[in-house]
Coordinates of C-alpha atoms and ligand atoms in Angstrom, one line a residue:
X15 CA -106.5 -64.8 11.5
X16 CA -108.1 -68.1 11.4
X17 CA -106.3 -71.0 9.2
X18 CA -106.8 -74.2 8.1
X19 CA -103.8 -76.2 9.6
X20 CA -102.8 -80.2 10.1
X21 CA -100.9 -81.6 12.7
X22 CA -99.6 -84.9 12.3
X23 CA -98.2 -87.1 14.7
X24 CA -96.6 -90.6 14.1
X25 CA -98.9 -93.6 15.6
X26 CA -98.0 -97.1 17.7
X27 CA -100.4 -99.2 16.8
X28 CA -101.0 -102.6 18.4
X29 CA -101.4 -105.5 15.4
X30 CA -105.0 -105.6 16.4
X31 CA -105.6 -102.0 15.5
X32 CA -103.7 -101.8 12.5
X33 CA -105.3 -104.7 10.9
X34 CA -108.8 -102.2 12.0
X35 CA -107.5 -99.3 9.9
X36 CA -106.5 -101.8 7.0
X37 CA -109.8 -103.1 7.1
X38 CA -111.2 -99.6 7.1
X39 CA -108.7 -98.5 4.3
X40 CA -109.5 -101.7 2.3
X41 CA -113.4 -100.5 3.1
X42 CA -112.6 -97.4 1.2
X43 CA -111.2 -98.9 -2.3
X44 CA -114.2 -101.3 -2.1
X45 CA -116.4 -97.9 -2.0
X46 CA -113.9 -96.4 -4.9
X47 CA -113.5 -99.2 -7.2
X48 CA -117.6 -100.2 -6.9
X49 CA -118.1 -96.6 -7.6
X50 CA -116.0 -96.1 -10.4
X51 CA -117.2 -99.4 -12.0
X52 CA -120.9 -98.5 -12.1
X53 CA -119.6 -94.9 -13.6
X54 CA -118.0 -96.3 -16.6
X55 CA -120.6 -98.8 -16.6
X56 CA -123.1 -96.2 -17.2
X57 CA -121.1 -93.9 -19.3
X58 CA -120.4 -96.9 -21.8
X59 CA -124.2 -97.8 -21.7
X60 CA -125.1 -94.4 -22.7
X61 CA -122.4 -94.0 -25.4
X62 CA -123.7 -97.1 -26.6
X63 CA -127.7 -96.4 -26.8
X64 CA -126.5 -93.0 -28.6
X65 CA -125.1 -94.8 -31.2
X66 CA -128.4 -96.9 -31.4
X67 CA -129.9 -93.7 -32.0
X68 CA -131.4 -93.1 -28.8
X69 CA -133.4 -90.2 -28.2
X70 CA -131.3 -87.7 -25.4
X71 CA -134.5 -88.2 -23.1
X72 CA -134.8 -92.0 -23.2
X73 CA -130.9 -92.8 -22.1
X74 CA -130.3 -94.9 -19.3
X75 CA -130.0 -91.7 -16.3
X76 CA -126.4 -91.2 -16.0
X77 CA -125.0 -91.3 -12.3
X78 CA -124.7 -88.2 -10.1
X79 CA -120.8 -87.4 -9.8
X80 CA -121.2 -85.6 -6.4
X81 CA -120.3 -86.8 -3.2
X82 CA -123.9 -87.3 -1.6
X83 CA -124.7 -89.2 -5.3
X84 CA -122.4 -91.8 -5.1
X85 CA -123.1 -91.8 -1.4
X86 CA -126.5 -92.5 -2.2
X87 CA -125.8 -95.2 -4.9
X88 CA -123.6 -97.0 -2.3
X89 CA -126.3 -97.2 0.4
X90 CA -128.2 -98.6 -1.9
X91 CA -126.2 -101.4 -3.1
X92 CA -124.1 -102.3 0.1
X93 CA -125.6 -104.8 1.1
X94 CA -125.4 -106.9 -2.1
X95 CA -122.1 -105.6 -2.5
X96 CA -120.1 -105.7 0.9
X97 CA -122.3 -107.6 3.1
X98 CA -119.9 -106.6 5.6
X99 CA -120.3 -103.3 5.9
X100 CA -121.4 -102.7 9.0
X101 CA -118.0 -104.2 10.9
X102 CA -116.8 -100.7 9.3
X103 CA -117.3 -97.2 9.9
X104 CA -119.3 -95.3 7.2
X105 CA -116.5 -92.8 7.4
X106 CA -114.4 -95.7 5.5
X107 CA -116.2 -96.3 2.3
X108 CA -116.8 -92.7 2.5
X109 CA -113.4 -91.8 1.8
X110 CA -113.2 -93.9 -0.8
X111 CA -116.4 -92.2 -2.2
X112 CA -115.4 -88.5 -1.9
X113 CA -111.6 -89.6 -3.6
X114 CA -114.0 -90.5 -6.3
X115 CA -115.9 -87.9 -6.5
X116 CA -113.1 -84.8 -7.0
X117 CA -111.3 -87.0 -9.0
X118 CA -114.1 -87.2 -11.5
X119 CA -114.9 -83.7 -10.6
X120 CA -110.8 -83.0 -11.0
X121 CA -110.8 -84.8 -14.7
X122 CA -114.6 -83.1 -16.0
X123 CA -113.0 -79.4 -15.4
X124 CA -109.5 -80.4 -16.5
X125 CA -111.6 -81.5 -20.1
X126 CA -113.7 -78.5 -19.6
X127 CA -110.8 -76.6 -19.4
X128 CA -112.0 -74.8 -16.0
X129 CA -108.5 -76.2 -14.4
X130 CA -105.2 -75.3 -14.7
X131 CA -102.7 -77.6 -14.4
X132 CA -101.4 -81.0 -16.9
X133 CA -104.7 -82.6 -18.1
X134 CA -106.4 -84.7 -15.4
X135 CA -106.4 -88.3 -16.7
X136 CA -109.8 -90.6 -15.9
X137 CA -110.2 -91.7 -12.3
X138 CA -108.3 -95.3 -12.1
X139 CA -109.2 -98.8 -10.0
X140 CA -107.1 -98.7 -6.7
X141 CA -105.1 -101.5 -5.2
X142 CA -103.7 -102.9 -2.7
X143 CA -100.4 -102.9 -3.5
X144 CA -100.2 -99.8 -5.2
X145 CA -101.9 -97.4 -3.0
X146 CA -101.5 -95.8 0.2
X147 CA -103.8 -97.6 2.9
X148 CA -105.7 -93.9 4.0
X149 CA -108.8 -93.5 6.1
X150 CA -110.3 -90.3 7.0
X151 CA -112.7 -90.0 9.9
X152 CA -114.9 -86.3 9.6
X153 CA -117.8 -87.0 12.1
X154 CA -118.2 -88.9 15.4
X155 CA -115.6 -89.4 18.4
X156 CA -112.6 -87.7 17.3
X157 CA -110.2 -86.0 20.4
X158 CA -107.3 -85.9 21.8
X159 CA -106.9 -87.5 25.3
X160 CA -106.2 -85.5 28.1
X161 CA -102.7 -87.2 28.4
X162 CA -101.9 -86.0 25.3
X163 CA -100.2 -89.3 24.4
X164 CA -103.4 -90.6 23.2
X165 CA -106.0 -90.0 20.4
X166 CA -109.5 -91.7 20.1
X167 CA -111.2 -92.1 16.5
X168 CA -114.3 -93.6 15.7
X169 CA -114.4 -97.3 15.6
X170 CA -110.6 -97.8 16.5
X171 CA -110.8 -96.5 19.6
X172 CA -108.1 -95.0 21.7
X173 CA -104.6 -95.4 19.5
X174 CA -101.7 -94.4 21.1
X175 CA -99.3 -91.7 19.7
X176 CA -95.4 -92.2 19.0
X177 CA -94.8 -88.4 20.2
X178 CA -97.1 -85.6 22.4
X179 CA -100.0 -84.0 20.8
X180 CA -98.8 -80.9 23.0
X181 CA -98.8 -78.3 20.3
X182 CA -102.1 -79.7 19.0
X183 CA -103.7 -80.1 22.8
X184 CA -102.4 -76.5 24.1
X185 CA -104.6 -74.8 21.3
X186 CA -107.6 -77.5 21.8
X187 CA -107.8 -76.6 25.6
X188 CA -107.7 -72.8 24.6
X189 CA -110.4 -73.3 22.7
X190 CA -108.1 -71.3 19.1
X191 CA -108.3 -74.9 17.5
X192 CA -111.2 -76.9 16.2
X193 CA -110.5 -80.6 14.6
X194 CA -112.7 -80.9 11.5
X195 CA -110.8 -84.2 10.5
X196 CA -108.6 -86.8 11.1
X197 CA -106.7 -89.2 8.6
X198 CA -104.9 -92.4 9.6
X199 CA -102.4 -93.0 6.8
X200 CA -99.3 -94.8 6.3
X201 CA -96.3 -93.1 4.7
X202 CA -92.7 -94.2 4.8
X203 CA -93.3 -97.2 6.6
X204 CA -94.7 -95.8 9.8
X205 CA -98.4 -94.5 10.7
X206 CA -99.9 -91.7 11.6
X207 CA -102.7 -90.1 12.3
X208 CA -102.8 -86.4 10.7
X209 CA -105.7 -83.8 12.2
X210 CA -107.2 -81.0 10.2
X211 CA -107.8 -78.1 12.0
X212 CA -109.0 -74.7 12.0
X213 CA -107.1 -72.6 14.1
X214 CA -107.2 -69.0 15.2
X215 CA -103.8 -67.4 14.8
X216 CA -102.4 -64.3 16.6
X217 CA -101.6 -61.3 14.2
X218 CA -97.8 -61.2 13.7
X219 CA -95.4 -58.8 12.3
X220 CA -91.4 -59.6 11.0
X221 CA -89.0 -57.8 13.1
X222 CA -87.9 -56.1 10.0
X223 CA -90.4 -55.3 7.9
X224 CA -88.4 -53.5 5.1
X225 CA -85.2 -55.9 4.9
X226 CA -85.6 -58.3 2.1
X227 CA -83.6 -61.5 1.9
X228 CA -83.1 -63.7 -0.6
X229 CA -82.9 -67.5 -1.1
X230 CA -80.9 -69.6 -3.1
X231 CA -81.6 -73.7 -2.4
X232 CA -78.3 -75.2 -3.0
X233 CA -77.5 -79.4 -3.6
X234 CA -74.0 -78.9 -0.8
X235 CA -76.1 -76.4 1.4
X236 CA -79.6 -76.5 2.7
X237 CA -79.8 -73.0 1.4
X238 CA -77.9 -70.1 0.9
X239 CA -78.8 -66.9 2.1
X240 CA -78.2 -63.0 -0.3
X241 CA -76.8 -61.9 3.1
X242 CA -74.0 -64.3 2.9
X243 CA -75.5 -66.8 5.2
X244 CA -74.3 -70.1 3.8
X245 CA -77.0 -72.8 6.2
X246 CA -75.8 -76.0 6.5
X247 CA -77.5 -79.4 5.7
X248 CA -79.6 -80.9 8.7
X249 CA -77.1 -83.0 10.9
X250 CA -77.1 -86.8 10.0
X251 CA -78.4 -86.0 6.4
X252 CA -74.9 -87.2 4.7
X253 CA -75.0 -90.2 6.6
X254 CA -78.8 -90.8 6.3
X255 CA -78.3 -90.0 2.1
X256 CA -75.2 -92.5 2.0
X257 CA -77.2 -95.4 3.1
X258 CA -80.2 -94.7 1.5
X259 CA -77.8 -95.1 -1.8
X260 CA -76.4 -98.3 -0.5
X261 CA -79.9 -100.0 0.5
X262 CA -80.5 -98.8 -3.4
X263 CA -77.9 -100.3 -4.7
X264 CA -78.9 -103.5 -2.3
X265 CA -82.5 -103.7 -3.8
X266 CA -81.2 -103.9 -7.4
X267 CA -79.4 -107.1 -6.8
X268 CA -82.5 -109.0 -5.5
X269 CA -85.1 -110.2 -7.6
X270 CA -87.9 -107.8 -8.0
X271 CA -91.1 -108.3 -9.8
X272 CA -91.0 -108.3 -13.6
X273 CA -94.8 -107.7 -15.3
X274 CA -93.7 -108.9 -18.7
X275 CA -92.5 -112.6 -17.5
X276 CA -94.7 -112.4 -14.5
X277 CA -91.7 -113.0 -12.0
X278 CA -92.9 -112.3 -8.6
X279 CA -90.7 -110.7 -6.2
X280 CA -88.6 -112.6 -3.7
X281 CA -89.0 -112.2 0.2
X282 CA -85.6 -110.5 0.2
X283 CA -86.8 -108.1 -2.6
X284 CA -89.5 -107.0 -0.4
X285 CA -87.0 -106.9 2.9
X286 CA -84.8 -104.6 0.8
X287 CA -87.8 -102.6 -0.6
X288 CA -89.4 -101.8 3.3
X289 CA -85.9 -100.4 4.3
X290 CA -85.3 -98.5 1.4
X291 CA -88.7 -96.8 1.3
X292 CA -87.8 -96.2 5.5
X293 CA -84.6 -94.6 4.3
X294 CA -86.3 -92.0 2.1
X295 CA -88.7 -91.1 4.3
X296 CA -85.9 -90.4 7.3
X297 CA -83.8 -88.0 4.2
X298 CA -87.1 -86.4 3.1
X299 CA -87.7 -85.9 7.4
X300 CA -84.9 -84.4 7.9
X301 CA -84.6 -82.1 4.7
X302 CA -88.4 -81.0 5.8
X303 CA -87.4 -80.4 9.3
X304 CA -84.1 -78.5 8.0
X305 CA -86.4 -76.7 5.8
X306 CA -89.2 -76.1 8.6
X307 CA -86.5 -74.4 10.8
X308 CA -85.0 -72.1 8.3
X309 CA -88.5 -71.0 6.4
X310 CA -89.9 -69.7 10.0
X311 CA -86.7 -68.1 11.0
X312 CA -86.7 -66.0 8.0
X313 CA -90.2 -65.5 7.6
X314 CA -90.3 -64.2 11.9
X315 CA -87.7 -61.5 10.9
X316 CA -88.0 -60.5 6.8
X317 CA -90.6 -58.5 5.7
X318 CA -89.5 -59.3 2.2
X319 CA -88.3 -63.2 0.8
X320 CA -87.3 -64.0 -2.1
X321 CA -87.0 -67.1 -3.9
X322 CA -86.8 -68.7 -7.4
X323 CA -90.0 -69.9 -9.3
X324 CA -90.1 -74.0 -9.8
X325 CA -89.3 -75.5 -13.0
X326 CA -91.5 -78.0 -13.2
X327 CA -90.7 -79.3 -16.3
X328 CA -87.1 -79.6 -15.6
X329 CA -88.0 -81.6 -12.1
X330 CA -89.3 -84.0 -14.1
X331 CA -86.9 -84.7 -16.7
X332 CA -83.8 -84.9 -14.6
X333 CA -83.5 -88.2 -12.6
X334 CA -80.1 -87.5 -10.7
X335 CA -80.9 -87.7 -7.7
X336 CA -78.8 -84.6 -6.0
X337 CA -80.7 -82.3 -8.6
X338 CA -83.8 -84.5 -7.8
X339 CA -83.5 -83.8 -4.1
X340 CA -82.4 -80.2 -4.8
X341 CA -85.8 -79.3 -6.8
X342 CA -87.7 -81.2 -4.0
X343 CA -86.3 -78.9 -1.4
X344 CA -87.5 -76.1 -3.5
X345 CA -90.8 -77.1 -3.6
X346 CA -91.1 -77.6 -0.2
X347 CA -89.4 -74.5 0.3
X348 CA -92.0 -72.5 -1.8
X349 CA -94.8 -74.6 0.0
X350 CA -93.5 -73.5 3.6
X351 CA -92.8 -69.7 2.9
X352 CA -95.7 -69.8 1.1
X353 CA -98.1 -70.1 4.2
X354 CA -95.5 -68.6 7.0
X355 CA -95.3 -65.2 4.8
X356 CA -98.8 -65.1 5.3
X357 CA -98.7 -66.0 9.1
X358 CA -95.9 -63.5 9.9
X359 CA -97.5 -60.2 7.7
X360 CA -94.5 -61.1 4.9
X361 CA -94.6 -61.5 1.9
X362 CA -93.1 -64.0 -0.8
X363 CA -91.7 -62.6 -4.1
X364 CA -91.3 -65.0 -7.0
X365 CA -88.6 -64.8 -9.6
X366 CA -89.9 -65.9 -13.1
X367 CA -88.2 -69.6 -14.3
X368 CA -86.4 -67.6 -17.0
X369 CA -85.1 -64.8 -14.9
X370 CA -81.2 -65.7 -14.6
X371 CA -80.3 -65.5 -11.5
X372 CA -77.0 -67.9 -11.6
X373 CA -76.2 -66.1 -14.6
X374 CA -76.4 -62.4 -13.9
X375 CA -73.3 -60.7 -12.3
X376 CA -75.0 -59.5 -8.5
X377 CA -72.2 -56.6 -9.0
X378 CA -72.6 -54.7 -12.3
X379 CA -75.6 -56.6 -13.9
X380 CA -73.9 -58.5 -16.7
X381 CA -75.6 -62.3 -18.0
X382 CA -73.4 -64.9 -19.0
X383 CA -74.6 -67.1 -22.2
X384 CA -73.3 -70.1 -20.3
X385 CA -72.7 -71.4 -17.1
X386 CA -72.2 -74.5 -16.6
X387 CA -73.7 -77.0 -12.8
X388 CA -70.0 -77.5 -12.2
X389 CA -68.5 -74.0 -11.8
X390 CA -69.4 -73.4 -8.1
X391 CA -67.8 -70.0 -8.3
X392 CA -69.2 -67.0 -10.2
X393 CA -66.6 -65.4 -11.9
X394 CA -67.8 -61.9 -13.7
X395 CA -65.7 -61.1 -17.0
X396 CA -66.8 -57.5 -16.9
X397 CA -66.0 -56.1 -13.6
X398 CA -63.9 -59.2 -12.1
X399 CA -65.9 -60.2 -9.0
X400 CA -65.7 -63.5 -7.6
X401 CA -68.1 -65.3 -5.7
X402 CA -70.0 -68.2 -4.5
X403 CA -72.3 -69.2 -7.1
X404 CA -75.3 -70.0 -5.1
X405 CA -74.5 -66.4 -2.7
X406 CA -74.5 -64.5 -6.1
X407 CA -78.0 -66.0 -6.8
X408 CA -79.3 -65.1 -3.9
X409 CA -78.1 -61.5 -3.9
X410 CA -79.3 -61.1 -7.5
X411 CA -82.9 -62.7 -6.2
X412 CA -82.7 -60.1 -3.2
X413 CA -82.1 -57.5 -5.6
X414 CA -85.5 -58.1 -7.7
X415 CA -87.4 -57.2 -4.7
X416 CA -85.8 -53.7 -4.6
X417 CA -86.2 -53.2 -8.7
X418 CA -90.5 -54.2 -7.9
X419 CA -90.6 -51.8 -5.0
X420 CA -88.7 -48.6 -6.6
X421 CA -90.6 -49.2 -9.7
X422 CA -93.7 -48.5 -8.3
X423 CA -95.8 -49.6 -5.5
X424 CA -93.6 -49.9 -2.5
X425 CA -92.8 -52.3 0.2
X426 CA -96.0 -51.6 2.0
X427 CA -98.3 -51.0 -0.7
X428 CA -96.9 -54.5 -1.9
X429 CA -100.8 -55.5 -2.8
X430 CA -102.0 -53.0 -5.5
X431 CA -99.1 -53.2 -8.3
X432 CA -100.4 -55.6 -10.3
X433 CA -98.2 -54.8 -13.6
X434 CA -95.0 -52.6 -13.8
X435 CA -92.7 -51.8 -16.4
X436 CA -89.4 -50.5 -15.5
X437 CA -86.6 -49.7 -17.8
X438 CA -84.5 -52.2 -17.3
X439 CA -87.3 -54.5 -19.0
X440 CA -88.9 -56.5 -15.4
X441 CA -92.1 -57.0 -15.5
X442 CA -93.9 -58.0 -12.4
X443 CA -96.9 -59.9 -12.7
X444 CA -99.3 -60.8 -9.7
X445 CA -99.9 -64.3 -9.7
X446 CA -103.3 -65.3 -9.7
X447 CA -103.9 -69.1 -8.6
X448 CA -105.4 -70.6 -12.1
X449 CA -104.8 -67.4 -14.3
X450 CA -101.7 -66.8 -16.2
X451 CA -102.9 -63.4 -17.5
X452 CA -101.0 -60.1 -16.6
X453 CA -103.4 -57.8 -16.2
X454 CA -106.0 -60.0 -13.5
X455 CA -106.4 -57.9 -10.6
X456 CA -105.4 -59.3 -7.5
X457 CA -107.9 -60.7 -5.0
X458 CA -106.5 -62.0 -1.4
X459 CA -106.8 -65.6 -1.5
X460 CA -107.7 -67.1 1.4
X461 CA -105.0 -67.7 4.4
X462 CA -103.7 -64.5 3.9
X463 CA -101.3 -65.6 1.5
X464 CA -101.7 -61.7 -0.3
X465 CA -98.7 -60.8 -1.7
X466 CA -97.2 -64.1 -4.0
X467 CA -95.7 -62.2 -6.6
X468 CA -93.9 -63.5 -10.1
X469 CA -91.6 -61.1 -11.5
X470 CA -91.4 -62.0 -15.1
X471 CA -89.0 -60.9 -18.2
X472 CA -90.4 -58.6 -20.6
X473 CA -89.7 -59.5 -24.7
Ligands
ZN7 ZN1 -69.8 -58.1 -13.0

């Protein structure tokens, strides 16, 4: 099974070679922001002679939108524009040319309406402040050294790496991995260098195919499991949470910037701010690697996993920050089973939003009107069972699975059932990246990622 995969390892760099990347990265919004100026630029220009009454055929050409366009127009006009081009890799103003390129791509199918999705807004100007310093390296010198400890990119040269490029290396030497790029990017703080690669992968089977499990992602608990499996938070999270609160709480004392009187933030603002942003990123580490541990234990031994569907909209509206960090575990949780169903020979099943599964009784089937965040226990009226309110969620998701497979296909013909009606009104729908009809039949996307199911209610 061959995948596209990234591995991404944490950088040391010396001063000397981070100033090189932020040159490079800085290389790249020079690209982007040229770019995007002689885009509008010509876009207004045309708008403009149409309203002269310009004859279609006689308007100024309009730019090429594609990558190798705007690679084109940039060769062109580098030297007037960044007569110091050459101290950077082409690679550099190319990144900031092929952002440009699918996000203009991104908002002409989002107005088209070829793109699912919230409407893509025009492409903006970068800055320095606001974005992520990001350079991408596709072509040239790109390997991991043979101590493993070590990477060499083009024009950096040899940067060392924080931690071993084993898992990476192993498959490089076996010849089942082949690097098709490399990003050097800062997030939370720290570098790294991330490779994309495609990698051959072994054909795997759960150890129990038919047993289905399902998952329930809790604010107290990492997770908790329809067997009963309540699995704990990472170690060090509470502590790792508590001060990212206080260094919170420590920022909104100093004196940050303010736009509208044009106050510009104070040394200790920007002190504060660093070791905040450090904080999140070691939570939002640990949650992952929490999350990384879990998602390929149950995906190695379920044939059958279970989870809830996002609610995006909620996500967005609520700003507390355990819900917050809650829906941002189930996201990544989605993201994780998502693929590793697909590596194991699982498959993922997807409750609709609306499907109650907090409010259902897992014993005799009965929905509650109400119930509110605060009652952690599930108490049924009707037949009196008590329970965890996050393990009754996850039995009820667990159950769904069953109520899909008896009402038709079956756990190994999981593919074909594209619509089912059953009785007790569930309708499953196969999800179709893009399409929100019912009756699309399924294709396999790519990485094997086959059977991504949503069950949805029926009216
Ligand atoms: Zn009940």
């Amino acid at each position: 099974m061959k995948t596209i995969q990234a591995y991404r390892f944490a950088l040391d760099l010396t001063p000397a070679q981070e100033r090189a990347v932020l040159a490079h990265a800085g290389a790249a919004r020079v690209a982007h922001n040229w770019a995007l100026a002689r885009v509008k630029a010509v876009m207004d220009q045309r708008a403009a002679e149409r309203t002269y009454g310009v004859p279609d055929d006689q308007l100024t050409p309009s730019l090429g939108w594609t990558l190798p366009a705007l690679r084109k127009a940039w060769n062109s006009a580098k030297r007037e524009v960044a007569p110091w081009w050459p101290e950077c890799s082409k690679e550099a103003f190319n990144t900031g040319l092929d952002a440009l390129a699918r996000a203009l791509k991104n908002w002409s199918d989002s107005r088209a309406g070829k793109r699912a999705g919230r409407p893509v807004g025009f492409p903006r100007f970068t800055s320095r402040r606001r974005t992520t310093p990001s350079v991408r390296f596709t072509t040239g010198t790109i390997r991991v050294e043979p101590d493993r400890t070590h990477v060499t990119l083009p024009r950096l040269g040899r940067l060392k790496l924080h931690e071993s490029a084993r898992k990476l290396a192993r498959r490089l030497d076996a010849g089942t991995a082949r690097i098709l790029s490399a990003t050097v990017r800062r997030d939370g703080g720290r570098w790294h260098v991330a490779f994309c690669a495609e990698v051959e992968r072994a054909e795997r089977h759960p150890t129990r195919p038919h047993a289905t499990v399902g998952v329930d992602v809790g604010i107290t608990h990492l997770a908790v499991l329809s067997t009963g499996e309540l699995v704990p938070n990472p170690r060090h999270l509470d502590t790792a949470s508590r001060r990212m609160r206080r260094l919170a709480r420590r920022l909104s004392r100093r004196v940050g910037p303010d736009r509208r009187t044009g106050q510009q933030p104070s040394n200790r603002w920007r002190h504060a701010q660093t070791r905040l942003a450090r904080a999140h990123a070691r939570v939002a580490n640990l949650r992952r690697d929490g999350l990384h541990q879990l998602t390929t234990r149950l995906t190695a031994a379920y044939g059958t996993v279970v989870v809830e569907d996002l609610n995006v909209a909620g996500m967005l509206r609520n700003r507390r920050l355990a819900r917050h960090i809650a829906d941002a575990g189930l996201a990544e949780l989605h993201r994780q089973l998502g693929y590793k169903t697909g590596w194991n020979g699982g498959r993922l099943l997807t409750a609709d939003r609306w499907y109650p599964s907090s409010k259902t009784c897992s014993g005799c089937g009965t929905v509650k009107a109400k119930l509110a965040l605060s009652e952690r226990e599930y108490q049924c009226e009707a037949c009196g069972l008590t329970l965890d309110r996050d393990l009754n969620a996850a039995r009820n998701l667990a159950a769904l699975a069953a109520q899909i497979d008896t009402a038709g296909s079956g756990p190994a013909a999981g593919r074909g059932a594209d619509r089912q009606t059953r009785p007790g009104g569930q309708v499953a729908v196969k999800r179709q990246p893009g399409t929100a009809t019912a009756d699309q039949t399924g294709t396999v996307p790519p990485q094997g990622g086959t059977t991504d199911h949503t069950l949805a209610r029926a009216h």
